[in-house]
Each structure stands twice: as C-alpha cells, then as structure tokens.
mmCIF file of C-alpha atoms in Angstrom:
data_model
loop_
_atom_site.group_PDB
_atom_site.id
_atom_site.type_symbol
_atom_site.label_atom_id
_atom_site.label_comp_id
_atom_site.label_asym_id
_atom_site.label_seq_id
_atom_site.Cartn_x
_atom_site.Cartn_y
_atom_site.Cartn_z
ATOM 1 C CA MET J 1 71.690 -31.293 9.665
ATOM 2 C CA LYS J 2 69.098 -34.102 9.614
ATOM 3 C CA SER J 3 66.678 -31.842 11.468
ATOM 4 C CA ASN J 4 66.986 -29.133 8.794
ATOM 5 C CA ILE J 5 66.421 -31.644 5.959
ATOM 6 C CA ALA J 6 63.282 -32.960 7.709
ATOM 7 C CA LYS J 7 61.906 -29.440 8.086
ATOM 8 C CA PHE J 8 62.539 -28.726 4.384
ATOM 9 C CA ILE J 9 60.744 -31.922 3.276
ATOM 10 C CA PHE J 10 57.741 -31.166 5.530
ATOM 11 C CA SER J 11 57.439 -27.558 4.279
ATOM 12 C CA PHE J 12 57.750 -28.605 0.623
ATOM 13 C CA SER J 13 55.079 -31.314 1.056
ATOM 14 C CA PHE J 14 52.706 -28.856 2.727
ATOM 15 C CA LEU J 15 53.069 -26.355 -0.120
ATOM 16 C CA ILE J 16 52.260 -29.015 -2.697
ATOM 17 C CA PHE J 17 49.223 -30.148 -0.726
ATOM 18 C CA ALA J 18 47.947 -26.579 -0.194
ATOM 19 C CA ASN J 19 48.392 -25.705 -3.863
ATOM 20 C CA CYS J 20 46.477 -28.823 -4.926
ATOM 21 C CA TYR J 21 43.628 -28.188 -2.463
ATOM 22 C CA PHE J 22 43.011 -24.585 -3.460
ATOM 23 C CA ASN J 23 43.544 -25.082 -7.190
ATOM 24 C CA PRO J 24 39.996 -25.186 -8.658
ATOM 25 C CA LEU J 25 40.813 -27.912 -11.181
ATOM 26 C CA VAL J 26 42.516 -30.155 -8.629
ATOM 27 C CA ASN J 27 39.921 -29.416 -5.971
ATOM 28 C CA SER J 28 37.102 -30.531 -8.279
ATOM 29 C CA ILE J 29 38.762 -33.944 -8.401
ATOM 30 C CA VAL J 30 39.749 -34.167 -4.738
ATOM 31 C CA SER J 31 36.431 -32.790 -3.441
ATOM 32 C CA PRO J 32 33.824 -32.796 -6.253
ATOM 33 C CA GLU J 33 30.843 -30.461 -5.879
ATOM 34 C CA LYS J 34 27.342 -31.756 -5.339
ATOM 35 C CA PRO J 35 25.577 -32.132 -8.716
ATOM 36 C CA GLU J 36 23.125 -29.308 -9.522
ATOM 37 C CA ASP J 37 20.186 -31.608 -10.076
ATOM 38 C CA ALA J 38 20.539 -32.986 -6.552
ATOM 39 C CA ASP J 39 19.511 -29.610 -5.083
ATOM 40 C CA PRO J 40 15.720 -29.093 -5.162
ATOM 41 C CA LEU J 41 16.155 -25.292 -5.241
ATOM 42 C CA THR J 42 18.336 -24.879 -8.315
ATOM 43 C CA ILE J 43 18.234 -21.653 -10.291
ATOM 44 C CA THR J 44 15.935 -23.310 -12.820
ATOM 45 C CA GLY J 45 13.623 -24.488 -10.060
ATOM 46 C CA ILE J 46 13.405 -21.023 -8.489
ATOM 47 C CA ALA J 47 12.657 -19.392 -11.834
ATOM 48 C CA ALA J 48 9.915 -21.935 -12.537
ATOM 49 C CA ALA J 49 8.363 -21.322 -9.126
ATOM 50 C CA MET J 50 8.330 -17.555 -9.712
ATOM 51 C CA LEU J 51 6.651 -17.997 -13.084
ATOM 52 C CA SER J 52 3.966 -20.353 -11.783
ATOM 53 C CA PRO J 53 0.653 -18.485 -11.305
ATOM 54 C CA GLN J 54 -0.388 -18.018 -7.681
ATOM 55 C CA ILE J 55 -3.626 -16.913 -6.039
ATOM 56 C CA VAL J 56 -3.407 -13.848 -3.786
ATOM 57 C CA GLN J 57 -6.007 -11.959 -1.746
ATOM 58 C CA ILE J 58 -5.996 -8.172 -1.886
ATOM 59 C CA THR J 59 -8.035 -5.376 -0.318
ATOM 60 C CA GLY J 60 -8.138 -1.647 -0.993
ATOM 61 C CA GLN J 61 -10.491 1.312 -1.201
ATOM 62 C CA ILE J 62 -11.593 2.939 -4.432
ATOM 63 C CA VAL J 63 -12.459 6.649 -4.510
ATOM 64 C CA ASP J 64 -13.703 8.773 -7.397
ATOM 65 C CA ALA J 65 -12.181 11.952 -8.837
ATOM 66 C CA ASN J 66 -13.650 13.967 -5.921
ATOM 67 C CA GLY J 67 -12.126 11.668 -3.314
ATOM 68 C CA LEU J 68 -15.495 10.120 -2.438
ATOM 69 C CA ALA J 69 -15.676 6.416 -1.699
ATOM 70 C CA VAL J 70 -17.239 4.463 -4.577
ATOM 71 C CA VAL J 71 -19.969 3.097 -2.328
ATOM 72 C CA ASN J 72 -21.532 -0.204 -3.418
ATOM 73 C CA GLY J 73 -19.768 -0.080 -6.773
ATOM 74 C CA ASN J 74 -18.624 -3.087 -8.752
ATOM 75 C CA LEU J 75 -15.341 -4.418 -10.139
ATOM 76 C CA THR J 76 -15.322 -6.485 -13.321
ATOM 77 C CA ILE J 77 -12.322 -8.449 -14.558
ATOM 78 C CA LEU J 78 -11.652 -7.602 -18.206
ATOM 79 C CA THR J 79 -8.505 -9.639 -18.892
ATOM 80 C CA ARG J 80 -5.970 -11.788 -17.036
ATOM 81 C CA THR J 81 -2.541 -12.951 -18.130
ATOM 82 C CA ASN J 82 -2.777 -15.956 -15.765
ATOM 83 C CA PRO J 83 -6.313 -17.366 -15.547
ATOM 84 C CA ILE J 84 -6.768 -19.833 -12.680
ATOM 85 C CA ASP J 85 -9.876 -21.947 -12.123
ATOM 86 C CA GLY J 86 -12.115 -20.755 -9.304
ATOM 87 C CA LEU J 87 -11.477 -17.012 -9.474
ATOM 88 C CA SER J 88 -14.595 -14.833 -9.709
ATOM 89 C CA GLU J 89 -15.115 -12.485 -12.619
ATOM 90 C CA SER J 90 -16.719 -9.622 -10.670
ATOM 91 C CA PHE J 91 -16.577 -8.248 -7.125
ATOM 92 C CA SER J 92 -18.836 -5.877 -5.182
ATOM 93 C CA LEU J 93 -17.492 -2.892 -3.254
ATOM 94 C CA ASN J 94 -18.853 -2.450 0.267
ATOM 95 C CA SER J 95 -20.428 0.641 1.850
ATOM 96 C CA ALA J 96 -16.951 2.214 2.193
ATOM 97 C CA GLY J 97 -15.916 1.553 -1.406
ATOM 98 C CA ARG J 98 -13.610 -1.237 -0.254
ATOM 99 C CA PHE J 99 -13.003 -4.521 -2.084
ATOM 100 C CA PHE J 100 -11.777 -7.945 -0.935
ATOM 101 C CA ILE J 101 -10.759 -9.994 -3.946
ATOM 102 C CA GLN J 102 -8.800 -13.033 -5.045
ATOM 103 C CA LEU J 103 -6.525 -12.448 -8.023
ATOM 104 C CA SER J 104 -3.809 -14.376 -9.799
ATOM 105 C CA THR J 105 -0.251 -13.161 -10.144
ATOM 106 C CA GLY J 106 0.544 -11.433 -13.412
ATOM 107 C CA GLU J 107 -1.519 -8.639 -14.954
ATOM 108 C CA THR J 108 -5.255 -8.153 -14.364
ATOM 109 C CA ARG J 109 -7.268 -5.468 -16.151
ATOM 110 C CA ILE J 110 -10.263 -4.233 -14.104
ATOM 111 C CA ARG J 111 -13.281 -2.003 -14.781
ATOM 112 C CA VAL J 112 -14.942 0.012 -11.981
ATOM 113 C CA ASP J 113 -18.701 0.676 -12.251
ATOM 114 C CA GLN J 114 -21.151 2.503 -10.012
ATOM 115 C CA SER J 115 -24.905 2.356 -10.632
ATOM 116 C CA SER J 116 -24.142 0.544 -13.925
ATOM 117 C CA VAL J 117 -22.003 3.473 -15.142
ATOM 118 C CA GLU J 118 -18.317 2.899 -15.892
ATOM 119 C CA LEU J 119 -16.054 5.154 -13.802
ATOM 120 C CA PHE J 120 -12.611 4.064 -14.986
ATOM 121 C CA THR J 121 -10.375 1.078 -15.743
ATOM 122 C CA PHE J 122 -6.930 0.147 -14.470
ATOM 123 C CA THR J 123 -4.396 -2.682 -14.382
ATOM 124 C CA PHE J 124 -2.967 -4.525 -11.378
ATOM 125 C CA THR J 125 0.471 -6.070 -11.914
ATOM 126 C CA ILE J 126 1.200 -8.624 -9.194
ATOM 127 C CA SER J 127 4.725 -10.076 -9.132
ATOM 128 C CA GLY J 128 4.049 -12.219 -6.064
ATOM 129 C CA PRO J 129 2.576 -12.011 -2.555
ATOM 130 C CA GLY J 130 3.116 -8.478 -1.261
ATOM 131 C CA MET J 131 4.278 -7.098 -4.641
ATOM 132 C CA ILE J 132 1.726 -5.064 -6.607
ATOM 133 C CA SER J 133 1.631 -1.991 -8.838
ATOM 134 C CA ILE J 134 -1.115 0.000 -10.593
ATOM 135 C CA SER J 135 -0.871 1.182 -14.201
ATOM 136 C CA ASN J 136 -2.891 2.144 -17.285
ATOM 137 C CA LYS J 137 -5.588 4.112 -15.451
ATOM 138 C CA SER J 138 -8.117 5.396 -17.962
ATOM 139 C CA LEU J 139 -8.677 8.513 -15.791
ATOM 140 C CA THR J 140 -6.169 10.331 -13.582
ATOM 141 C CA GLY J 141 -8.642 11.487 -10.898
ATOM 142 C CA PRO J 142 -9.931 8.270 -9.258
ATOM 143 C CA GLU J 143 -7.599 6.404 -6.892
ATOM 144 C CA ILE J 144 -7.075 2.909 -5.455
ATOM 145 C CA LEU J 145 -5.976 3.506 -1.866
ATOM 146 C CA ASN J 146 -4.329 1.520 0.933
ATOM 147 C CA LEU J 147 -3.706 -1.717 -0.965
ATOM 148 C CA GLU J 148 -2.919 -4.668 1.298
ATOM 149 C CA PHE J 149 -2.540 -8.435 0.951
ATOM 150 C CA TYR J 150 -4.394 -10.594 3.456
ATOM 151 C CA GLN J 151 -4.417 -14.267 4.386
ATOM 152 C CA THR J 152 -6.715 -16.914 2.960
ATOM 153 C CA GLY J 153 -9.619 -17.711 5.249
ATOM 154 C CA PHE J 154 -9.434 -14.338 7.007
ATOM 155 C CA THR J 155 -11.290 -11.183 5.939
ATOM 156 C CA PRO J 156 -9.933 -8.123 7.773
ATOM 157 C CA SER J 157 -12.110 -5.173 8.796
ATOM 158 C CA TYR J 158 -11.207 -1.544 8.101
ATOM 159 C CA PHE J 159 -12.074 1.994 9.196
ATOM 160 C CA ASP J 160 -12.071 4.375 6.214
ATOM 161 C CA ILE J 161 -12.820 7.946 5.228
ATOM 162 C CA LEU J 162 -15.972 8.084 3.081
ATOM 163 C CA SER J 163 -16.182 11.715 1.967
ATOM 164 C CA MET J 164 -15.111 15.266 2.657
ATOM 165 C CA ASN J 165 -16.557 18.746 2.242
ATOM 166 C CA PRO J 166 -15.069 20.531 0.308
ATOM 167 C CA PHE J 167 -14.175 17.664 -2.027
ATOM 168 C CA ASP J 168 -10.613 16.403 -2.335
ATOM 169 C CA LYS J 169 -8.700 18.454 -4.957
ATOM 170 C CA ALA J 170 -11.231 21.290 -4.659
ATOM 171 C CA THR J 171 -10.109 24.749 -5.796
ATOM 172 C CA PHE J 172 -11.313 28.045 -4.333
ATOM 173 C CA THR J 173 -10.259 31.683 -3.795
ATOM 174 C CA THR J 174 -11.757 32.033 -0.301
ATOM 175 C CA TRP J 175 -10.648 29.502 2.285
ATOM 176 C CA PRO J 176 -13.572 27.531 3.797
ATOM 177 C CA SER J 177 -14.366 28.211 7.446
ATOM 178 C CA THR J 178 -14.791 24.475 8.154
ATOM 179 C CA ILE J 179 -13.743 21.143 6.670
ATOM 180 C CA GLN J 180 -15.954 18.117 7.279
ATOM 181 C CA ILE J 181 -14.642 14.541 7.098
ATOM 182 C CA SER J 182 -17.093 11.633 7.063
ATOM 183 C CA PHE J 183 -16.022 8.181 8.289
ATOM 184 C CA SER J 184 -17.275 4.636 7.673
ATOM 185 C CA GLU J 185 -17.971 4.077 11.392
ATOM 186 C CA ASP J 186 -18.703 6.184 14.445
ATOM 187 C CA LEU J 187 -15.646 7.875 15.923
ATOM 188 C CA GLU J 188 -14.189 7.335 19.340
ATOM 189 C CA LEU J 189 -14.897 10.687 20.996
ATOM 190 C CA PRO J 190 -11.711 12.544 22.011
ATOM 191 C CA SER J 191 -11.419 13.874 25.555
ATOM 192 C CA ASN J 192 -9.633 17.002 24.294
ATOM 193 C CA MET J 193 -10.392 18.097 20.742
ATOM 194 C CA GLN J 194 -7.378 20.390 20.351
ATOM 195 C CA ASN J 195 -4.959 17.661 21.455
ATOM 196 C CA PHE J 196 -6.756 15.185 19.196
ATOM 197 C CA LEU J 197 -6.389 17.424 16.129
ATOM 198 C CA ASP J 198 -2.753 18.276 16.872
ATOM 199 C CA ALA J 199 -1.848 14.588 17.229
ATOM 200 C CA ASN J 200 -3.816 13.144 14.315
ATOM 201 C CA VAL J 201 -4.380 15.743 11.593
ATOM 202 C CA PHE J 202 -1.197 16.882 9.867
ATOM 203 C CA THR J 203 -1.229 19.875 7.523
ATOM 204 C CA SER J 204 1.205 21.284 4.990
ATOM 205 C CA PRO J 205 1.776 24.191 5.159
ATOM 206 C CA THR J 206 0.965 24.227 8.865
ATOM 207 C CA ILE J 207 -2.657 25.319 9.312
ATOM 208 C CA THR J 208 -3.855 26.319 12.758
ATOM 209 C CA MET J 209 -6.961 24.317 13.677
ATOM 210 C CA ASP J 210 -9.410 25.621 16.264
ATOM 211 C CA GLY J 211 -10.115 22.836 18.743
ATOM 212 C CA SER J 212 -12.682 24.893 20.655
ATOM 213 C CA GLY J 213 -14.892 25.225 17.573
ATOM 214 C CA SER J 214 -14.248 21.780 16.060
ATOM 215 C CA SER J 215 -16.605 18.934 16.925
ATOM 216 C CA ILE J 216 -17.969 15.481 16.099
ATOM 217 C CA ILE J 217 -21.311 15.601 14.256
ATOM 218 C CA ASN J 218 -23.710 12.638 14.138
ATOM 219 C CA ASN J 219 -20.947 10.489 15.667
ATOM 220 C CA ASN J 220 -19.139 9.884 12.339
ATOM 221 C CA ILE J 221 -18.349 13.374 10.942
ATOM 222 C CA LEU J 222 -15.333 15.356 12.100
ATOM 223 C CA GLU J 223 -15.844 19.095 11.598
ATOM 224 C CA ILE J 224 -12.583 21.071 11.727
ATOM 225 C CA TRP J 225 -12.597 24.831 12.172
ATOM 226 C CA ASN J 226 -9.631 26.544 10.532
ATOM 227 C CA SER J 227 -7.972 29.577 12.027
ATOM 228 C CA SER J 228 -5.003 30.550 9.886
ATOM 229 C CA GLY J 229 -1.931 29.326 8.023
ATOM 230 C CA PHE J 230 -3.433 28.342 4.656
ATOM 231 C CA GLN J 231 -1.541 29.686 1.671
ATOM 232 C CA ILE J 232 -1.926 30.281 -2.056
ATOM 233 C CA GLY J 233 -1.399 26.947 -3.820
ATOM 234 C CA ALA J 234 -1.759 23.378 -2.542
ATOM 235 C CA ASN J 235 -2.716 22.798 1.097
ATOM 236 C CA THR J 236 -2.833 19.211 2.375
ATOM 237 C CA TYR J 237 -4.499 17.481 5.318
ATOM 238 C CA SER J 238 -3.252 14.023 6.319
ATOM 239 C CA PHE J 239 -5.317 11.897 8.699
ATOM 240 C CA GLY J 240 -3.343 9.364 10.722
ATOM 241 C CA SER J 241 -4.037 5.931 12.193
ATOM 242 C CA GLY J 242 -4.368 7.471 15.672
ATOM 243 C CA ILE J 243 -7.964 8.288 14.761
ATOM 244 C CA LEU J 244 -10.043 5.381 16.062
ATOM 245 C CA SER J 245 -13.550 4.094 15.492
ATOM 246 C CA ILE J 246 -15.762 3.480 18.497
ATOM 247 C CA SER J 247 -15.081 -0.245 17.950
ATOM 248 C CA GLY J 248 -11.321 0.353 18.237
ATOM 249 C CA LYS J 249 -10.299 0.121 14.562
ATOM 250 C CA LYS J 250 -7.444 2.349 13.393
ATOM 251 C CA LEU J 251 -8.140 4.685 10.492
ATOM 252 C CA SER J 252 -6.689 3.761 7.110
ATOM 253 C CA PRO J 253 -4.312 6.719 6.430
ATOM 254 C CA ARG J 254 -5.581 9.321 3.979
ATOM 255 C CA THR J 255 -4.372 12.634 2.533
ATOM 256 C CA ILE J 256 -6.586 15.237 0.883
ATOM 257 C CA THR J 257 -5.487 18.373 -0.980
ATOM 258 C CA PHE J 258 -7.152 21.754 -1.465
ATOM 259 C CA THR J 259 -5.862 24.454 -3.803
ATOM 260 C CA CYS J 260 -6.376 28.066 -2.780
ATOM 261 C CA ASN J 261 -5.957 30.481 -5.673
ATOM 262 C CA SER J 262 -5.198 34.183 -5.403
ATOM 263 C CA PRO J 263 -6.284 36.189 -3.522
ATOM 264 C CA CYS J 264 -6.936 33.218 -1.167
ATOM 265 C CA ASN J 265 -9.095 35.235 1.193
ATOM 266 C CA PRO J 266 -9.675 34.136 4.805
ATOM 267 C CA PRO J 267 -13.115 32.705 5.623
#
C-alpha cells in the first residue's frame, strides 16, 4: 500500500514539473531567453548589413547587335543609387570587348560608347556579391555576356569569341557553306578536327559538320564546313569551354543563332 502511494506521488510531481517546463509562460520564468540585443546578428543587424553599400568587382563581355565584341569601347557611369568614394566614373573595354570594373551594390546606369558613338545604355542591379541582374536596355540587340564576380586584388584572364561570319542573328534563304568564328587568342590546334567539332560545337537542330573540310585559319579563326541538317527557322551553334587557347585558357561559353528562311536552300 505504501509503495503504491509513493508511486502516485512521484508520478503526480513529475507531471506538474513537465507541464511547468514546457509551458511557454512558465518556461520564460524558469529559463529566460537571452535578450535580443545581446546577439550581434539580430534581425535588425542583418537587415542593416544588407542595406549597407558594398564594393564588388565584376567582369563581362559586351557585344553589339551583330554579336561582335565592342573592341576598345568605353563604359560611362550615368547614375548610381549608392555612390561610394573611390569608384571610377568610366572604364575602358579591352581588345575582346571585356570590362573589369568596381561597382557598388544597388542600381548603376551605364552607357556604352565605341569611337565616341553611343551604342546603348543599360542598368545593373546588384543585390550583393554574386547577385546581379540587367534591365532597362535601350536597345534589344546588344548583349552583356558571361558576367562574373572576381576577387579584389586579382584580375582574371579570359578567352572570348570576337566575331563570326555570318553575323550572329543573320537571316538568309541559302545556307552558308562555311561559318567562321574568330577568337581573342590563338587556338590550341586539335589533333582530330571531326572529334573536336563533335565534342565542342553543339547545334540545334543537329547540323552535320564536315571535319575534313573544317580548319584553323591564321591560328585564331575556326572555319566550319556545314554538310546538312539546317532547317527553316532558327539554327543555333553553341561553343563550349572545351575549346582552349594555345595558352590553356578555356573559352567563355557562347551561343550564336542564324535564321534560314524559306526555301532555305543548301549551299
């Protein structure tokens, strides 16, 4: 009898204790939470950090409406939502139309010029390191390609496509017998051209490329002979990072599009 009474008292006490511990009101008294202002990463602190302007370094390649690199062009900053001391107001494009610039987070409106002639304007919106979008382009044709963030104190080097013949977005009714792609550096010569084309040039719809006729011209121009497979409408060529410069750089990926209108005759 005494044993049963003892068990009842123990069980009843445990229930009271458990109920008090897990009751939010009681628990706040028994085990009070750490005050918010004691934590350096409070919600307010995080929000303030996100809103604080930061400096970021960005690179990319600018091409005109024909897909040609804007060689030795110039970028001019028109407006910034977050001005920071020390940022330049203009930047020169290199011989591949590529820029390496420091910008502040927020919105930056930029003008692109070549030979003192305005090509187009656009806006970068940078939410933070690694987060960027492009909007408000004054023309739809030109593009800003392969945007990347890079570290302070380090300027990366790139291998880019400079031009193509026919031009990107060209339209014709007779398919060209060859397509020529010009690169910013000399190409690493492939040991087997057909294998090289099959592994690194992707087409949609599938276009048969003639490796026996294709070649490297002047070390930096890839001439592709086409056999068959092109169709009425859009035909795309995508060039992958497996294409290397003679110095070992991987190609910045690029896609070009040709439109073949009816009757879309063979070359």
